[in-house]
Coordinates of C-alpha atoms in Angstrom, one line a residue:
M1306 CA -26.9 7.5 92.6
K1307 CA -23.7 5.3 94.2
Q1308 CA -21.9 5.4 91.0
E1309 CA -21.8 9.2 90.2
Q1310 CA -20.7 9.6 93.3
K1311 CA -17.8 7.1 92.7
A1312 CA -17.2 8.8 89.3
R1313 CA -16.9 12.0 91.5
W1314 CA -14.8 11.1 93.9
A1315 CA -12.8 9.4 90.9
V1316 CA -12.1 13.2 89.3
A1317 CA -11.5 14.7 92.6
T1318 CA -8.8 11.5 93.2
L1319 CA -7.0 13.2 89.7
R1320 CA -7.3 16.8 90.3
R1321 CA -5.4 15.8 92.9
R1322 CA -2.8 13.8 91.5
L1323 CA -2.5 15.7 88.6
D1324 CA -2.4 19.6 88.1
P1325 CA -1.0 21.7 85.2
T1326 CA 1.1 23.6 87.3
V1327 CA 3.1 20.6 89.0
G1328 CA 6.9 22.4 90.1
R1329 CA 5.0 25.2 90.6
R1330 CA 7.6 27.2 93.5
V1331 CA 5.0 28.0 97.0
I1332 CA 7.5 27.7 99.4
Q1333 CA 9.6 30.5 101.0
A1334 CA 13.2 30.3 101.0
A1335 CA 14.6 30.2 105.0
P1336 CA 16.6 32.7 105.8
D1337 CA 20.4 33.1 104.5
Q1338 CA 19.4 29.5 102.7
P1339 CA 22.0 28.5 100.4
A1340 CA 20.9 27.9 96.3
C1341 CA 21.9 24.4 96.5
E1342 CA 23.0 22.0 98.6
V1343 CA 23.9 18.3 98.8
R1344 CA 22.4 15.7 101.0
L1345 CA 23.3 12.3 101.9
D1346 CA 20.3 10.9 102.5
R1347 CA 20.8 6.9 102.1
L1348 CA 23.6 4.7 102.4
G1349 CA 23.7 1.4 101.4
I1350 CA 26.2 -1.0 102.9
D1351 CA 26.9 -4.6 102.3
S1352 CA 28.9 -6.4 105.5
S1353 CA 29.6 -9.9 106.5
G1354 CA 27.9 -9.1 110.2
F1355 CA 26.1 -7.2 112.1
P1356 CA 27.1 -6.6 116.2
A1357 CA 24.0 -5.3 117.4
D1358 CA 25.1 -5.5 121.2
A1359 CA 28.2 -3.1 120.1
V1360 CA 26.3 -0.8 118.5
L1361 CA 23.5 -0.2 121.0
R1362 CA 26.5 0.7 123.3
L1363 CA 26.8 4.1 120.5
P1364 CA 25.0 7.4 122.2
E1365 CA 21.5 7.9 121.0
F1366 CA 21.3 4.2 119.5
E1367 CA 18.3 2.1 120.3
R1368 CA 16.9 -0.6 118.6
T1369 CA 13.0 0.0 118.0
K1370 CA 11.1 -3.5 116.2
G1371 CA 12.4 -6.4 114.2
H1372 CA 10.6 -9.1 112.4
W1373 CA 10.4 -12.0 109.8
L1374 CA 10.4 -11.0 106.4
K1375 CA 7.4 -13.1 104.4
R1376 CA 6.7 -13.9 100.9
R1377 CA 4.2 -11.9 98.9
E1378 CA 3.3 -15.0 96.5
P1379 CA 4.9 -17.9 97.2
D1380 CA 7.5 -18.6 94.2
D1381 CA 9.0 -15.3 95.3
F1382 CA 12.7 -15.1 96.2
L1383 CA 13.7 -13.4 99.9
P1384 CA 17.4 -12.4 99.9
Y1385 CA 17.3 -12.0 103.4
G1386 CA 14.8 -13.5 106.2
R1387 CA 14.6 -10.7 108.7
V1388 CA 15.0 -6.8 109.3
T1389 CA 15.8 -5.0 112.3
R1390 CA 15.1 -1.1 113.1
F1391 CA 17.4 1.1 114.9
A1392 CA 16.2 4.4 115.3
S1393 CA 18.8 7.6 116.5
T1394 CA 19.2 10.9 117.4
T1395 CA 22.1 11.6 115.9
S1396 CA 21.7 12.0 111.8
I1397 CA 21.3 8.5 111.5
R1398 CA 16.8 8.4 111.9
E1399 CA 17.5 5.4 110.9
L1400 CA 18.8 2.7 110.3
N1401 CA 17.9 -1.2 108.7
V1402 CA 19.1 -4.5 109.0
L1403 CA 18.5 -7.4 106.4
S1404 CA 19.8 -10.0 108.1
E1405 CA 19.2 -14.4 108.1
R1406 CA 20.7 -14.6 104.0
Q1407 CA 18.2 -17.1 102.2
S1408 CA 22.2 -17.4 99.6
H1409 CA 25.7 -17.7 100.1
R1410 CA 26.2 -15.4 96.9
L1411 CA 24.5 -12.8 99.4
A1412 CA 26.5 -10.0 101.6
G1413 CA 25.7 -11.6 105.0
C1414 CA 23.6 -8.7 105.8
K1415 CA 22.6 -5.2 104.6
I1416 CA 22.6 -1.8 106.2
M1417 CA 20.6 1.1 105.1
M1418 CA 21.1 4.2 107.2
I1419 CA 18.8 6.8 106.8
A1420 CA 19.2 10.0 107.1
E1421 CA 17.6 13.2 109.9
D1422 CA 16.0 15.3 107.3
Q1423 CA 17.5 18.9 108.3
Q1424 CA 21.1 18.1 107.7
G1425 CA 21.7 14.7 105.9
L1426 CA 24.1 11.9 106.8
R1427 CA 27.5 12.7 109.0
F1428 CA 30.8 11.4 108.1
A1429 CA 31.3 11.0 112.4
D1430 CA 28.0 9.5 113.0
V1431 CA 28.5 6.8 109.6
C1432 CA 31.9 6.8 110.3
A1433 CA 30.9 5.4 114.6
V1434 CA 29.0 2.9 112.9
L1435 CA 30.7 1.6 109.9
E1436 CA 34.3 1.1 112.5
L1437 CA 32.0 -1.6 114.2
L1438 CA 31.2 -3.6 110.8
P1439 CA 33.1 -6.0 109.5
D1440 CA 33.9 -6.3 105.6
V1441 CA 32.2 -2.9 105.4
R1442 CA 31.2 -2.6 101.3
V1443 CA 29.1 0.7 99.8
G1444 CA 26.3 -1.2 98.0
L1445 CA 24.1 2.7 97.6
V1446 CA 24.7 6.1 97.6
E1447 CA 21.3 8.3 97.7
L1448 CA 22.5 12.1 97.6
A1449 CA 19.9 15.0 97.3
W1450 CA 20.3 18.5 95.8
D1451 CA 18.3 20.8 97.9
F1452 CA 17.4 23.5 95.4
S1453 CA 16.4 26.8 96.8
P1454 CA 12.4 28.7 95.7
D1455 CA 15.2 31.5 94.7
S1456 CA 17.7 29.1 92.6
G1457 CA 15.0 29.1 90.0
V1458 CA 15.1 25.1 89.7
D1459 CA 11.7 23.4 89.7
G1460 CA 10.6 20.7 89.5
A1461 CA 8.7 22.3 86.4
F1462 CA 12.6 23.2 85.5
I1463 CA 13.9 20.2 86.3
R1464 CA 11.6 17.7 83.4
K1465 CA 12.0 20.7 81.3
H1466 CA 16.2 20.5 80.8
A1467 CA 17.2 17.1 82.9
L1468 CA 19.1 14.6 81.3
F1469 CA 20.4 11.8 82.8
G1470 CA 22.3 9.8 81.0
K1471 CA 20.6 6.6 79.7
S1472 CA 17.8 6.5 82.6
R1473 CA 14.4 6.2 81.0
R1474 CA 11.5 8.2 82.2
R1475 CA 9.8 6.6 85.0
R1476 CA 6.8 8.4 85.7
V1477 CA 7.3 12.2 84.7
A1478 CA 4.6 14.4 85.3
E1479 CA 2.4 12.1 86.6
I1480 CA 1.7 12.6 90.0
R1481 CA 1.4 16.3 91.5
G1482 CA 4.7 17.2 92.6
Y1483 CA 6.8 14.5 91.6
D1484 CA 8.6 13.0 88.6
S1485 CA 11.2 9.9 88.3
W1486 CA 13.5 8.2 85.8
G1487 CA 15.4 4.7 85.5
S1488 CA 14.2 1.9 88.1
R1489 CA 15.4 0.9 91.3
R1490 CA 15.7 -2.1 90.9
G1491 CA 18.2 -2.1 87.6
R1492 CA 22.4 -1.4 88.9
Q1493 CA 23.2 2.0 88.0
K1494 CA 20.3 4.7 88.8
F1495 CA 17.5 5.6 90.3
V1496 CA 16.7 9.9 90.6
H1497 CA 12.7 11.3 91.5
S1498 CA 12.7 14.7 91.8
Y1499 CA 9.8 16.7 94.4
D1500 CA 8.9 19.1 96.6
K1501 CA 10.7 18.9 100.0
P1502 CA 8.6 21.3 102.6
E1503 CA 10.9 19.6 105.5
V1504 CA 14.1 21.6 103.9
R1505 CA 11.8 24.5 102.3
A1506 CA 13.5 23.2 99.0
Q1507 CA 13.0 21.3 95.5
R1508 CA 15.5 18.1 96.3
L1509 CA 16.5 16.1 93.0
E1510 CA 17.2 12.6 94.5
I1511 CA 20.1 10.6 92.2
Q1512 CA 20.5 7.1 94.2
V1513 CA 23.4 5.4 92.8
L1514 CA 22.9 1.3 92.6
A1515 CA 25.9 -0.8 92.6
G1516 CA 26.7 -1.6 89.0
L1517 CA 27.4 2.5 88.8
L1518 CA 29.2 2.8 92.5
E1519 CA 31.4 0.0 90.5
K1520 CA 32.1 2.0 87.4
L1521 CA 32.9 5.4 89.7
G1522 CA 35.1 3.3 91.6
V1523 CA 33.3 3.8 94.9
S1524 CA 33.9 1.0 97.3
D1525 CA 33.8 2.8 100.5
I1526 CA 32.9 6.1 101.9
F1527 CA 36.6 7.3 101.5
D1528 CA 35.7 6.9 97.4
F1529 CA 33.1 9.3 97.7
Q1530 CA 35.5 12.0 96.2
H1531 CA 34.9 9.9 92.7
L1532 CA 30.9 11.1 92.9
T1533 CA 32.1 14.4 90.9
K1534 CA 32.0 12.0 88.0
L1535 CA 28.3 11.7 88.2
L1536 CA 28.7 15.4 86.1
P1537 CA 27.5 15.9 84.0
D1538 CA 27.6 12.1 82.3
H1539 CA 24.9 11.4 84.6
V1540 CA 23.3 14.6 85.9
V1541 CA 23.3 17.8 83.9
F1542 CA 21.4 20.6 83.2
A1543 CA 20.1 21.2 79.1
K1544 CA 18.5 22.9 75.3
F1545 CA 18.7 22.4 72.5
D1546 CA 20.3 24.7 69.9
E1547 CA 18.2 25.1 67.4
Q1548 CA 20.6 26.5 64.9
S1549 CA 22.7 23.5 65.7
V1550 CA 19.4 20.8 65.4
I1551 CA 18.4 22.6 61.8
A1552 CA 22.2 21.9 60.4
R1553 CA 21.8 18.2 61.2
L1554 CA 18.2 17.8 60.0
R1555 CA 19.6 19.3 56.9
N1556 CA 22.4 17.0 56.9
N1557 CA 20.5 13.9 57.1
G1558 CA 18.7 15.2 54.2
F1559 CA 15.8 17.1 55.3
S1560 CA 13.1 19.3 52.6
A1561 CA 13.0 22.9 54.5
T1562 CA 9.4 21.8 55.2
G1563 CA 10.2 18.5 57.2
T1564 CA 12.6 20.9 59.3
I1565 CA 10.3 23.5 60.2
H1566 CA 7.0 20.1 60.6
L1567 CA 9.7 18.6 63.2
L1568 CA 10.9 22.1 64.9
Q1569 CA 7.0 22.1 65.5
K1570 CA 7.2 19.3 67.7
L1571 CA 9.8 19.8 68.9
D1572 CA 7.6 23.1 70.6
D1573 CA 4.8 21.0 71.3
H1574 CA 7.0 19.3 73.7
S1575 CA 8.9 22.3 74.8
D1576 CA 8.4 21.6 78.8
D1577 CA 10.0 18.1 78.4
L1578 CA 13.9 17.5 77.5
Y1579 CA 12.9 13.9 77.2
A1580 CA 10.2 13.6 75.0
Q1581 CA 11.5 16.0 72.6
C1582 CA 15.0 13.7 72.6
N1583 CA 12.2 11.3 71.4
V1584 CA 11.3 13.6 68.9
L1585 CA 14.5 13.2 67.2
H1586 CA 14.8 9.5 67.5
R1587 CA 12.0 8.7 66.2
F1588 CA 11.1 10.9 63.4
A1589 CA 15.1 12.3 62.1
R1590 CA 16.7 8.8 63.7
M1591 CA 18.7 11.3 65.0
T1592 CA 22.0 9.6 67.3
N1593 CA 24.2 11.8 69.7
I1594 CA 21.5 14.0 70.1
R1595 CA 23.4 15.8 73.6
R1596 CA 25.8 16.9 70.9
A1597 CA 23.1 19.4 70.0
M1598 CA 22.3 20.5 73.2
L1599 CA 23.9 23.3 75.1
P1600 CA 25.2 23.2 79.3
L1601 CA 23.4 25.8 81.0
L1602 CA 24.5 27.8 83.9
E1603 CA 22.4 25.3 86.2
N1604 CA 24.9 23.1 86.0
K1605 CA 26.9 25.4 88.3
L1606 CA 25.3 25.4 90.5
L1607 CA 25.4 21.4 90.8
E1608 CA 29.0 21.7 90.8
E1609 CA 30.0 23.6 93.4
A1610 CA 27.0 21.6 95.9
L1611 CA 28.7 18.6 95.1
R1612 CA 32.3 19.6 95.8
D1613 CA 31.3 21.4 98.9
W1614 CA 30.0 18.5 99.9
L1615 CA 33.0 16.7 99.3
T1616 CA 35.5 18.7 101.4
K1617 CA 32.8 17.3 105.1
W1618 CA 34.3 14.3 103.8
P1619 CA 37.7 12.3 103.4
A1620 CA 39.5 11.2 101.5
A1621 CA 41.0 8.4 104.0
P1622 CA 41.0 7.7 106.7
A1623 CA 42.4 10.1 109.6
R1624 CA 45.0 8.3 112.6
L1625 CA 43.9 8.1 115.4
S1626 CA 46.3 10.6 116.8
Q1627 CA 44.5 13.0 114.9
R1628 CA 40.9 12.2 115.9
K1629 CA 39.4 14.7 117.7

């Protein structure tokens, strides 16, 4: 009897996690909500030190807790020995500081700023903290594209049409309302897509890591203008042009029957652009696959939202006489 009950619980859990209608738009748009809006959700900073007393003198900041970190396994490398957490009522909802480095190759400390959901990290709040830190360098930037229900972009659309450079599938259509590409432990980027009820939107988050930031030329907050290079090399909405695919298959020596058979395979995976790319890689040995794709109009949502957000981040520090 207990085994039958466990089996029923397992089936119920799977039904909650897996859903053929993942990504359906069930959230109503807020009044005057833009079709797409970019927010800075997290910002990682490397610094040679962290003046906690000076940060606590900022208005609306307080220390919440701190503790020493422990290794999960005895042989694990522990980069930093202590974490201290601060809270704020500004756009920086939480500020986490890793200190007590275990290697001289590491930065003196790592600071992670986590945004308040509705507004994202704001320049004034971020700048107020960074002005107190020595030897600042940006190590992580997490941008969030929030698509309203009226935009037509939801989880299913992102799976069907989004391509994130060379990032591979990680967890796609495995958990209801959540998909991810890339790796958190890499040096390029980690992407995930999920429903965000707090802002009534489908959120597409791109976590730009240290290696890619270096390639883009982003080392501080005044270099954010270079983030426009993410489009379309690292984030793009596209679909396959069937006529272009057929022409390339014929050039590769495929017969009419073989071409039809391969097109049927593509149609079987029409809900997942990465799966279609895998079909062409595996069965047609096709390279430069993006040449057979057509960009979609939804890319304008990505570009316009990013450019609108960048207007709030200056490209150079303001003189003291120009500050308000």
